[in-house]
mmCIF file of N, CA, C and O in Angstrom:
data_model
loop_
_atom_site.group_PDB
_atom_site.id
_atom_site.type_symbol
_atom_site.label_atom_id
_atom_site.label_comp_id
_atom_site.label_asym_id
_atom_site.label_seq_id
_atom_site.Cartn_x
_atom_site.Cartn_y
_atom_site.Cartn_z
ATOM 1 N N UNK A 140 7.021 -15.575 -48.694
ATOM 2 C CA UNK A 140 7.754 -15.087 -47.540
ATOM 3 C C UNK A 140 6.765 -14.429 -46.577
ATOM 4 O O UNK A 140 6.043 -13.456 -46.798
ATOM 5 N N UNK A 141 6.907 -15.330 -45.204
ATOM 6 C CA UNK A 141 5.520 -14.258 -44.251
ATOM 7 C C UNK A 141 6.388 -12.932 -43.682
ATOM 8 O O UNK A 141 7.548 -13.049 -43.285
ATOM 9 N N UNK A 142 5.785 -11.878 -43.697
ATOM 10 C CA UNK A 142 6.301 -10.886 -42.963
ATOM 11 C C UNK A 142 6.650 -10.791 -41.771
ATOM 12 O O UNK A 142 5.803 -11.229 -40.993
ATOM 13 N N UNK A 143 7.827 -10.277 -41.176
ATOM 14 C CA UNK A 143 7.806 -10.264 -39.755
ATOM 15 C C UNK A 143 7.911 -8.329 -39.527
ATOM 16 O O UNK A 143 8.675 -7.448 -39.920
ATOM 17 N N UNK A 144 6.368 -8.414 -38.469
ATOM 18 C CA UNK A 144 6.076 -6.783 -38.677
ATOM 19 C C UNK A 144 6.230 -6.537 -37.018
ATOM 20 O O UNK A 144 7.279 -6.002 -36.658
ATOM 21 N N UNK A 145 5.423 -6.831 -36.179
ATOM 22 C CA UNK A 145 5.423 -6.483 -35.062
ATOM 23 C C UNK A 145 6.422 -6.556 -34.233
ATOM 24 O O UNK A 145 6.138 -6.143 -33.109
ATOM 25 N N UNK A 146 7.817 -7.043 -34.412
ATOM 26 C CA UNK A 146 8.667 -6.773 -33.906
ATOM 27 C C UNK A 146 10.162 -5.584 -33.954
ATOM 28 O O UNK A 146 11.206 -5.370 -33.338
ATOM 29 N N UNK A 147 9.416 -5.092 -35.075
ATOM 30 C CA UNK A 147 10.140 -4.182 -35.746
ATOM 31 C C UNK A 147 9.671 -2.876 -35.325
ATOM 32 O O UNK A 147 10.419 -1.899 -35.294
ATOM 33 N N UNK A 148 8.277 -2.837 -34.955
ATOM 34 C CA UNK A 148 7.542 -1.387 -34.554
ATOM 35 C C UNK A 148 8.010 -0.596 -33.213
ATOM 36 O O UNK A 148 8.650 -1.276 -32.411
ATOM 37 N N UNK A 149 7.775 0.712 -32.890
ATOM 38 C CA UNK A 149 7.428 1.389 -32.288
ATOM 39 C C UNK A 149 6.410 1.810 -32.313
ATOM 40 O O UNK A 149 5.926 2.371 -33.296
ATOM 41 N N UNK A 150 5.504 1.531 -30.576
ATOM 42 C CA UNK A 150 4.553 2.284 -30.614
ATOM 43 C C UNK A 150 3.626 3.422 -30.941
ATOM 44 O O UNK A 150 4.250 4.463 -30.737
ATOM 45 N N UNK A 151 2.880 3.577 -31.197
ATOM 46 C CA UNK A 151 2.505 4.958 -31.728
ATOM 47 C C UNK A 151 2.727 6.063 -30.605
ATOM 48 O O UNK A 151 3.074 7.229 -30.797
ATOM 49 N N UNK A 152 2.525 5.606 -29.712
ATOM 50 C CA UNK A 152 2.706 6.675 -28.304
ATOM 51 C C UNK A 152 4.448 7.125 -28.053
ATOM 52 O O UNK A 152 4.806 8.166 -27.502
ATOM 53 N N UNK A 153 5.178 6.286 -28.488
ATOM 54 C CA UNK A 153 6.206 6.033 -28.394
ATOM 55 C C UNK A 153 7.493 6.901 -29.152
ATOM 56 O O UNK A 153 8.633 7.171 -28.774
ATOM 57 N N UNK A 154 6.716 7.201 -30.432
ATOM 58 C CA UNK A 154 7.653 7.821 -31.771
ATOM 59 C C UNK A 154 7.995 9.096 -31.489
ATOM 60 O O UNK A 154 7.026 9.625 -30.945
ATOM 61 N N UNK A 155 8.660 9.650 -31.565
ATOM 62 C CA UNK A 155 9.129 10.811 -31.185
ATOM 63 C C UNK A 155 10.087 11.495 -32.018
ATOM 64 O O UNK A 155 10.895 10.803 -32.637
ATOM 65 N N UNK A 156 10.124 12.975 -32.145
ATOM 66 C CA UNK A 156 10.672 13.486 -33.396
ATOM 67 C C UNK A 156 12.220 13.479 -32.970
ATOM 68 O O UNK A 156 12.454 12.795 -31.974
ATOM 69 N N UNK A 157 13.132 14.020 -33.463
ATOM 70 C CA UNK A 157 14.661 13.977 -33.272
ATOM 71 C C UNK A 157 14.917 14.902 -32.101
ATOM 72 O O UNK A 157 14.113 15.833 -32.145
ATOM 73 N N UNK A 158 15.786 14.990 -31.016
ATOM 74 C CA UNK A 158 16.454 15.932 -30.202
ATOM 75 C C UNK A 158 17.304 16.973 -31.305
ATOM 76 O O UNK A 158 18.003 16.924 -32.318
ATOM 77 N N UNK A 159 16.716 17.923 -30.344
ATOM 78 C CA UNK A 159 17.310 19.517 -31.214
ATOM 79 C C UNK A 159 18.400 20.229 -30.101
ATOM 80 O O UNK A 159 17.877 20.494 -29.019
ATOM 81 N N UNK A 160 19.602 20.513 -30.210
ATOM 82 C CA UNK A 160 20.078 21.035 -29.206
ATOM 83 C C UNK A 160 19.991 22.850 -29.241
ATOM 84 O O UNK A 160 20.661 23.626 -28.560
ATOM 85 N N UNK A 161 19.311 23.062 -29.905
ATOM 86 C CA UNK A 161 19.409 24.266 -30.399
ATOM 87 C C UNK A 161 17.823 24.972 -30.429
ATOM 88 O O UNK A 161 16.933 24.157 -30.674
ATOM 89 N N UNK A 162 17.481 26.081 -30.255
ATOM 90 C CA UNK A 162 15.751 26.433 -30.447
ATOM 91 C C UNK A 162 15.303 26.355 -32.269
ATOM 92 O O UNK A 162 14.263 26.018 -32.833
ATOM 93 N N UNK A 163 16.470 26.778 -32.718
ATOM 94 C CA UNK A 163 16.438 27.392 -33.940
ATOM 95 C C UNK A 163 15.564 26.177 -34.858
ATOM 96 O O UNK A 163 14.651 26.372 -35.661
ATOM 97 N N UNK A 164 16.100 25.053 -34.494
ATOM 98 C CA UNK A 164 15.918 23.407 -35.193
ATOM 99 C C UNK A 164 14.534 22.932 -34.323
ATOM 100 O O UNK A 164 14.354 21.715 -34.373
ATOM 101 N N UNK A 165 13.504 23.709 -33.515
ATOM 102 C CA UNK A 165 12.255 23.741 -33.402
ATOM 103 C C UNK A 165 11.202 23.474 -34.665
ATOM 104 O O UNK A 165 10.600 22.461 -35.022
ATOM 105 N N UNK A 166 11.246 24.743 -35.145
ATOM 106 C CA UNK A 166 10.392 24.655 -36.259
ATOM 107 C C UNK A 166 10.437 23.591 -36.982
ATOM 108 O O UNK A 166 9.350 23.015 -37.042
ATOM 109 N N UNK A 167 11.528 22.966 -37.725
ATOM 110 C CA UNK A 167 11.840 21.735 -38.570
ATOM 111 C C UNK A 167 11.329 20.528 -37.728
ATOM 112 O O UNK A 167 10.587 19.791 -38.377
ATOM 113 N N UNK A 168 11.556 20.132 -36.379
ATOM 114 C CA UNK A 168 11.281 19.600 -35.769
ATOM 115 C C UNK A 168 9.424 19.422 -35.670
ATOM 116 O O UNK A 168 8.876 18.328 -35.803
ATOM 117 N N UNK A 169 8.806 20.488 -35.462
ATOM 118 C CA UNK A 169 7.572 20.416 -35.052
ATOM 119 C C UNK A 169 7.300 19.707 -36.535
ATOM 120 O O UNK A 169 6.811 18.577 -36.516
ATOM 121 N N UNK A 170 7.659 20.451 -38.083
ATOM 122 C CA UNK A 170 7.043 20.193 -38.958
ATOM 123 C C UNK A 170 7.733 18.172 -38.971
ATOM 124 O O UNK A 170 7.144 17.257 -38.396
ATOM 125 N N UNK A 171 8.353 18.101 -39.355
ATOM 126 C CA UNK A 171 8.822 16.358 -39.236
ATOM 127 C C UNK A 171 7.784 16.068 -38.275
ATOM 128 O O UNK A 171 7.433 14.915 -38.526
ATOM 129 N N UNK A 172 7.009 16.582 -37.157
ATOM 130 C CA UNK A 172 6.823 15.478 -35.925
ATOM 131 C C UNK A 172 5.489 15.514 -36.888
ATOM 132 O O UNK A 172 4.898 14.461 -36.647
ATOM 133 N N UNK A 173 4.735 16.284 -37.901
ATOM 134 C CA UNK A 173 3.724 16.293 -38.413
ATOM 135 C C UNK A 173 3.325 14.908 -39.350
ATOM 136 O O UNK A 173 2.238 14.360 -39.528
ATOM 137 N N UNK A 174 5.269 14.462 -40.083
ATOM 138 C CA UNK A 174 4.772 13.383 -40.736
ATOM 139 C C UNK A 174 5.149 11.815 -40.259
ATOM 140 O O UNK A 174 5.255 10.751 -40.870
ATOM 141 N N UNK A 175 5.285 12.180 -38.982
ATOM 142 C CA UNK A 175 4.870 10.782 -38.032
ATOM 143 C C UNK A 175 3.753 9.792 -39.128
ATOM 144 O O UNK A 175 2.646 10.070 -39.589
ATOM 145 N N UNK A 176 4.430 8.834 -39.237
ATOM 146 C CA UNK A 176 3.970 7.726 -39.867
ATOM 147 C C UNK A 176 2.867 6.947 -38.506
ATOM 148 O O UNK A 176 3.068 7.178 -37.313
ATOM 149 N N UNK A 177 1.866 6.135 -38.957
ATOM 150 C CA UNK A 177 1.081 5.382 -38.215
ATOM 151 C C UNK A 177 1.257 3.834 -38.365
ATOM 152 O O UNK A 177 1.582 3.339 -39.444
ATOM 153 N N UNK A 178 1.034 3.109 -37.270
ATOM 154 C CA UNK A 178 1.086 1.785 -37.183
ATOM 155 C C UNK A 178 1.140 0.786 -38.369
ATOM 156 O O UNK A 178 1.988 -0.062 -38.647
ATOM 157 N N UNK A 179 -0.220 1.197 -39.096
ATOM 158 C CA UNK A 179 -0.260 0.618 -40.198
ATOM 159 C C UNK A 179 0.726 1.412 -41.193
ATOM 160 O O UNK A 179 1.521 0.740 -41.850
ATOM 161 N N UNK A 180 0.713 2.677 -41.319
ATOM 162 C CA UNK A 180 1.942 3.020 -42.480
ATOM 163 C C UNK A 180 3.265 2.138 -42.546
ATOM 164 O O UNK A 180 3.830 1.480 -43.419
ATOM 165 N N UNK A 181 3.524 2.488 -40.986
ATOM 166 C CA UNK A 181 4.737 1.673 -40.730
ATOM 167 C C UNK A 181 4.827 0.770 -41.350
ATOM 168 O O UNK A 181 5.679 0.557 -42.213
ATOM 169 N N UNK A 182 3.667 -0.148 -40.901
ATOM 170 C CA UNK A 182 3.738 -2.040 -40.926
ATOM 171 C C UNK A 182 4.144 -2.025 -43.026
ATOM 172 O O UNK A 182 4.985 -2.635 -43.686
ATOM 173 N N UNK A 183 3.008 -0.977 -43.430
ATOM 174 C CA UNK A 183 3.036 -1.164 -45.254
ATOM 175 C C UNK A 183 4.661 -0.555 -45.762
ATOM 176 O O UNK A 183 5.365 -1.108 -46.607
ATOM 177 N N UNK A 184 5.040 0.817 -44.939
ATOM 178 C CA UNK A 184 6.798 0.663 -45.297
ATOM 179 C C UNK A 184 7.513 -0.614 -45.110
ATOM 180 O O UNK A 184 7.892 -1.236 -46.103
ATOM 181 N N UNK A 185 7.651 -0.897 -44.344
ATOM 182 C CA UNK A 185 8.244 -2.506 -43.913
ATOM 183 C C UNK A 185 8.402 -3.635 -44.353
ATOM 184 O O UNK A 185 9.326 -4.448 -44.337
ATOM 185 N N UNK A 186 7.120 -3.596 -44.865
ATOM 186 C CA UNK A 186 6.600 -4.869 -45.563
ATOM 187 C C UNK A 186 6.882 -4.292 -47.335
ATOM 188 O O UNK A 186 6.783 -5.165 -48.198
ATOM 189 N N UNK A 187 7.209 -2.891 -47.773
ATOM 190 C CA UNK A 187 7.501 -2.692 -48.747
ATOM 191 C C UNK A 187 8.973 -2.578 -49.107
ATOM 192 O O UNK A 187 9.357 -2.470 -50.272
ATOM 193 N N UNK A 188 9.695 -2.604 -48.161
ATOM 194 C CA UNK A 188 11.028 -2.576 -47.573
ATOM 195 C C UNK A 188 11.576 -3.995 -47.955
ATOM 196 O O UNK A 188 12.371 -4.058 -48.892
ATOM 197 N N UNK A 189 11.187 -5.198 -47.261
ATOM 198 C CA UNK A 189 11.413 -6.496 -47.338
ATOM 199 C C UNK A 189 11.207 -6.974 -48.358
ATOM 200 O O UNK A 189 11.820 -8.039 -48.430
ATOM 201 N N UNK A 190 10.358 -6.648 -49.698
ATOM 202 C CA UNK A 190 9.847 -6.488 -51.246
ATOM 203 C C UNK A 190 8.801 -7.370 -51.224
ATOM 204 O O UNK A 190 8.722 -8.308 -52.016
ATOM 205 N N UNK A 191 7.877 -7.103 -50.251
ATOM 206 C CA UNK A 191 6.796 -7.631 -50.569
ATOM 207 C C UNK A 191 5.936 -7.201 -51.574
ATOM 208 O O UNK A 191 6.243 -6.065 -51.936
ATOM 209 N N UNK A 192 4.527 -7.880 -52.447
ATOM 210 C CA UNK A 192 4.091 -6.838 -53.317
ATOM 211 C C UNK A 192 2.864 -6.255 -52.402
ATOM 212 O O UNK A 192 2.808 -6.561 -51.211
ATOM 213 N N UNK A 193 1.844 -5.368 -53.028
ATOM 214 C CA UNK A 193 1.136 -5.001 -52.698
ATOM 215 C C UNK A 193 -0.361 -5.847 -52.094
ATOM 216 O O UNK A 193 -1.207 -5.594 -51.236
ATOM 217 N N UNK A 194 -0.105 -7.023 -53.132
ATOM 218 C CA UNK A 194 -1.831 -7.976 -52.623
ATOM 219 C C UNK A 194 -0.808 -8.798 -51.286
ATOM 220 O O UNK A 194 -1.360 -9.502 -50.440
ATOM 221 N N UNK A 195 0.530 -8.591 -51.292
ATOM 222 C CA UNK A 195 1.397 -9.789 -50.240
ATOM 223 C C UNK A 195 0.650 -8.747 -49.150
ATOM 224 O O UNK A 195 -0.319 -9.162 -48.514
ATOM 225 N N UNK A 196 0.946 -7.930 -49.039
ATOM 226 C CA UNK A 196 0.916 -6.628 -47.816
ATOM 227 C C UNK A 196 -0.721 -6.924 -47.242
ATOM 228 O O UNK A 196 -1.256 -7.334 -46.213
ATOM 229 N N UNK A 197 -1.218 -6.324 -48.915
ATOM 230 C CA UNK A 197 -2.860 -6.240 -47.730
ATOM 231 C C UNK A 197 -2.799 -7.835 -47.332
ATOM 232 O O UNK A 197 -2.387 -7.874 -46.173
ATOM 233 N N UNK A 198 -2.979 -8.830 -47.695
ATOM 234 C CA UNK A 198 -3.264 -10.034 -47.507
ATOM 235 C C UNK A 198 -2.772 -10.437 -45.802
ATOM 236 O O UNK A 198 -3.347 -10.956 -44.845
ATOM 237 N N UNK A 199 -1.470 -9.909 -46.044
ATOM 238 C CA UNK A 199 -1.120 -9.982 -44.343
ATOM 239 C C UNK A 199 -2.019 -8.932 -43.445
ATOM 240 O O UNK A 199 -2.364 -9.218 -42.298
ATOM 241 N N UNK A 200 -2.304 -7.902 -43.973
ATOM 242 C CA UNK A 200 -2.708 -6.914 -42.887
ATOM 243 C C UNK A 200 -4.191 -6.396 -43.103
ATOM 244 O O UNK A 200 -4.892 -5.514 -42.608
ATOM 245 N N UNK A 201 -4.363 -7.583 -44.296
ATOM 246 C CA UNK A 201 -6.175 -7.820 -44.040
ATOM 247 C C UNK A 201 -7.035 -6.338 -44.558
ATOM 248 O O UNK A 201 -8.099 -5.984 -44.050
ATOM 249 N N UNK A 202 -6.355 -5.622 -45.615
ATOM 250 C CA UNK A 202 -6.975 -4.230 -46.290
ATOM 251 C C UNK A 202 -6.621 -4.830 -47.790
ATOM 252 O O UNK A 202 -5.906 -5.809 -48.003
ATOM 253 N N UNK A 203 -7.152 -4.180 -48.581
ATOM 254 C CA UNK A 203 -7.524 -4.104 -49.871
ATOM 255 C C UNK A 203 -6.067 -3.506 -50.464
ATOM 256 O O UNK A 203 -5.174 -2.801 -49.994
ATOM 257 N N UNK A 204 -6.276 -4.072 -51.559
ATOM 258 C CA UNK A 204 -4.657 -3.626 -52.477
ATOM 259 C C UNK A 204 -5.645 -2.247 -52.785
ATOM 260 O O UNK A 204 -4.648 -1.758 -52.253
ATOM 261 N N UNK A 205 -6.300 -1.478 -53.007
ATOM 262 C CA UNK A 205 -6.502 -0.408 -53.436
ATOM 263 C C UNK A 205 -5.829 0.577 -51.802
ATOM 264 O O UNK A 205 -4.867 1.345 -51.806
ATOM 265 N N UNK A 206 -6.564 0.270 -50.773
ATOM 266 C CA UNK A 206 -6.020 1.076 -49.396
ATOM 267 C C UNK A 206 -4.720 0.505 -48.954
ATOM 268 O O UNK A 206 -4.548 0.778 -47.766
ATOM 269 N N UNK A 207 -3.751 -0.176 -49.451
ATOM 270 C CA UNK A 207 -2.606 0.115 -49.677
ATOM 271 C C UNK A 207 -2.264 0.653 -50.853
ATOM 272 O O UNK A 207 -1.665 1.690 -50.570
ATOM 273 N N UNK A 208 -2.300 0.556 -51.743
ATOM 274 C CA UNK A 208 -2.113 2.206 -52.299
ATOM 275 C C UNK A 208 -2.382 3.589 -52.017
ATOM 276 O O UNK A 208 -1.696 4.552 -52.361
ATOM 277 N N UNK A 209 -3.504 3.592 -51.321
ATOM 278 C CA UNK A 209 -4.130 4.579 -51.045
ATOM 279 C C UNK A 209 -3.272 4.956 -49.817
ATOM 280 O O UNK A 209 -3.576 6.117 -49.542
ATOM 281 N N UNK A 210 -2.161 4.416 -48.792
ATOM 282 C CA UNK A 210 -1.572 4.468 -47.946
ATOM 283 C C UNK A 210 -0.306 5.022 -48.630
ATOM 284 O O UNK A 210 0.162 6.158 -48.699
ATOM 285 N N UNK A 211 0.034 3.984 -49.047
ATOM 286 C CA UNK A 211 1.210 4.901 -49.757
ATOM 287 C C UNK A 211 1.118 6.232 -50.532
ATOM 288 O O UNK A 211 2.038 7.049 -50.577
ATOM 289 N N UNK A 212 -0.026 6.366 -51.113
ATOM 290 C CA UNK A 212 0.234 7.706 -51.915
ATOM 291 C C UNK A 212 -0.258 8.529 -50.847
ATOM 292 O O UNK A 212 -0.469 9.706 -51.139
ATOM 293 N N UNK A 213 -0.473 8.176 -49.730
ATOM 294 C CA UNK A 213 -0.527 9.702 -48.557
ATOM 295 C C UNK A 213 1.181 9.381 -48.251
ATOM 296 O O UNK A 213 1.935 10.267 -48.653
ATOM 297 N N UNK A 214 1.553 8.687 -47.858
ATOM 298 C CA UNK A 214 3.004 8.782 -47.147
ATOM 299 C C UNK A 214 3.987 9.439 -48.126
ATOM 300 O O UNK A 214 4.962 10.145 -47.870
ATOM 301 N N UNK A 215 3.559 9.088 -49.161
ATOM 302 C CA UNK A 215 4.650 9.897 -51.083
ATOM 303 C C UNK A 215 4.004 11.357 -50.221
ATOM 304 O O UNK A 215 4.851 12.015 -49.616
ATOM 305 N N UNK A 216 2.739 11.781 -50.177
ATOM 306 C CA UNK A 216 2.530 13.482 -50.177
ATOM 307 C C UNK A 216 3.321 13.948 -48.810
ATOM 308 O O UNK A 216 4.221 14.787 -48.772
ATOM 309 N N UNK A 217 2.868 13.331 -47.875
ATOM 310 C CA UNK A 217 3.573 13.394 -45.969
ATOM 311 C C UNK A 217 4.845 13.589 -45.767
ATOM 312 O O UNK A 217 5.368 14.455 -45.066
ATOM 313 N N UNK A 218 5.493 12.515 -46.589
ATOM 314 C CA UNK A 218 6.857 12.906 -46.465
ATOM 315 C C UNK A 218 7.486 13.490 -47.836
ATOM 316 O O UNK A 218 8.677 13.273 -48.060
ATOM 317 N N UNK A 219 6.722 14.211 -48.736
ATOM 318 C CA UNK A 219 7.437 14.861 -49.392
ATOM 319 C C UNK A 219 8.573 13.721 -50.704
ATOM 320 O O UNK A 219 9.671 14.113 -51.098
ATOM 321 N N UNK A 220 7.996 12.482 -51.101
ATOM 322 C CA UNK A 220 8.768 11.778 -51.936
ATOM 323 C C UNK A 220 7.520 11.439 -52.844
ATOM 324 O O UNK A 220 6.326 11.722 -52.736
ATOM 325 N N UNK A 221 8.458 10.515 -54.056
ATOM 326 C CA UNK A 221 8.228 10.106 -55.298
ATOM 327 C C UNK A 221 7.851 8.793 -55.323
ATOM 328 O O UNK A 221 6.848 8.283 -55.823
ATOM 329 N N UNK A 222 8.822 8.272 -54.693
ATOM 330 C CA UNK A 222 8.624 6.256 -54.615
ATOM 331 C C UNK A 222 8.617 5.691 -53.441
ATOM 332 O O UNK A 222 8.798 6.551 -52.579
ATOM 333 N N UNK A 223 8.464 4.397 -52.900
ATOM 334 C CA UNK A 223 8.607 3.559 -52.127
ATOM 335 C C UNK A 223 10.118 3.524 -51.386
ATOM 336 O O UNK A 223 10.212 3.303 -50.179
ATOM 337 N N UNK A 224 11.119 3.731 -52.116
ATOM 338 C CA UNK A 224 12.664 3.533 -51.840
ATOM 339 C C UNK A 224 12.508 4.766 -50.973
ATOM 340 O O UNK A 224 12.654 4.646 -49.757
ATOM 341 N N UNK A 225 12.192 6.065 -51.564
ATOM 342 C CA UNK A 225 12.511 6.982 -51.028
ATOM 343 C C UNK A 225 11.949 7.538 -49.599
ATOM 344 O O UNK A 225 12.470 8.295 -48.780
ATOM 345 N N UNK A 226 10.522 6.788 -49.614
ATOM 346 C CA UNK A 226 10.086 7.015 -47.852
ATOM 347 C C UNK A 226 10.343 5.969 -47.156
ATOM 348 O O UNK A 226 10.287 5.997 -45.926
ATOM 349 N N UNK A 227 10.676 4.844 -47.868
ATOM 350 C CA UNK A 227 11.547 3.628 -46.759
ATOM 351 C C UNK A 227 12.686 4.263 -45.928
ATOM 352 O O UNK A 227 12.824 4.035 -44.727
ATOM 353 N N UNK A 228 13.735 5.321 -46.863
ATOM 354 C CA UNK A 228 14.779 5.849 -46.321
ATOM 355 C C UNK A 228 14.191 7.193 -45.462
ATOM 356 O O UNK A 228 14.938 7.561 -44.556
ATOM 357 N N UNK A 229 12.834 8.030 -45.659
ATOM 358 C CA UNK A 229 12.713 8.522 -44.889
ATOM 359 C C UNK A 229 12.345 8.753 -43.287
ATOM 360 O O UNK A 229 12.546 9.540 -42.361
ATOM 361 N N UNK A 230 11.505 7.222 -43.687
ATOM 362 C CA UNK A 230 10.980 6.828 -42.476
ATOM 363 C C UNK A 230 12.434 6.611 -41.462
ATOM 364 O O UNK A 230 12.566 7.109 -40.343
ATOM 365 N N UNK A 231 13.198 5.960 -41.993
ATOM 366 C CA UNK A 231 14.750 4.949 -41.242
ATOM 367 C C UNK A 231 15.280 6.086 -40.808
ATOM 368 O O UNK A 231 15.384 6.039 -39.583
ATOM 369 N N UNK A 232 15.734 7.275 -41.340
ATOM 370 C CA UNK A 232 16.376 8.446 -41.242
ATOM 371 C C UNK A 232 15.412 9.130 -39.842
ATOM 372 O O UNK A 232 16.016 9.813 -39.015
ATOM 373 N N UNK A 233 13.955 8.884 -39.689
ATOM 374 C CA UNK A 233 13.387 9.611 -38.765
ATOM 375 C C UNK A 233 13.151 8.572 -37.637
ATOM 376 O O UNK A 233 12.709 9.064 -36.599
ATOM 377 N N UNK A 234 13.352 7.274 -37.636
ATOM 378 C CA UNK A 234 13.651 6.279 -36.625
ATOM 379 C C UNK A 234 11.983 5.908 -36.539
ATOM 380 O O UNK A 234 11.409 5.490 -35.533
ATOM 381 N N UNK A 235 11.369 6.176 -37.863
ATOM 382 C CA UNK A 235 9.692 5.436 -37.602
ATOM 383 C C UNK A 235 9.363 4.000 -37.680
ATOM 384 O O UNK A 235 8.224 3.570 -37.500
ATOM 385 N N UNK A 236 10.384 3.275 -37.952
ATOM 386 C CA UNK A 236 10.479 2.151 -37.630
ATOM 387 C C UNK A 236 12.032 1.446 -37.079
ATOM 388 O O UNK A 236 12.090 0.261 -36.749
#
């Protein structure tokens, strides 16, 4: 299955944390805008999303199955999860892809 990645993205310039109507929901805000995912994170949620495996991923996006791992286990510390399922839903919940 080839991935379809680049149509799914938002720019990096582009991502932006949630509207707060309130000051109070600042702080939470600044900290979330901290774990802004990057282009490539994105592209490796996505592509981990769709159940690709790990040599499918780098192979499309041309990095080493070790630096996709090495991607994911920063995005497990960034956003505060355990597995793959769980920062797929975090990312979706923060509109990073």
């Amino acid at each position: 299955m080839k991935p379809i990645v680049d149509d799914f993205f938002i720019p990096d310039n582009e991502v932006k944390a949630p509207v707060s109507d309130t000051d109070s929901d600042i702080p939470a805000i600044i900290e979330m805008a901290k774990g802004v995912a990057t282009h490539t994170e994105r592209q490796v949620l996505l592509m981990s999303f769709q159940g690709l495996s790990q040599q499918e991923i780098a192979d499309a996006i041309h990095y080493s199955v070790d630096t996709i791992k090495h991607i994911k286990r920063q995005l497990f510390e960034r956003f505060g999860v355990k597995n793959i399922a769980q920062a797929v839903s975090y990312a979706a919940n923060y509109r990073l892809f």
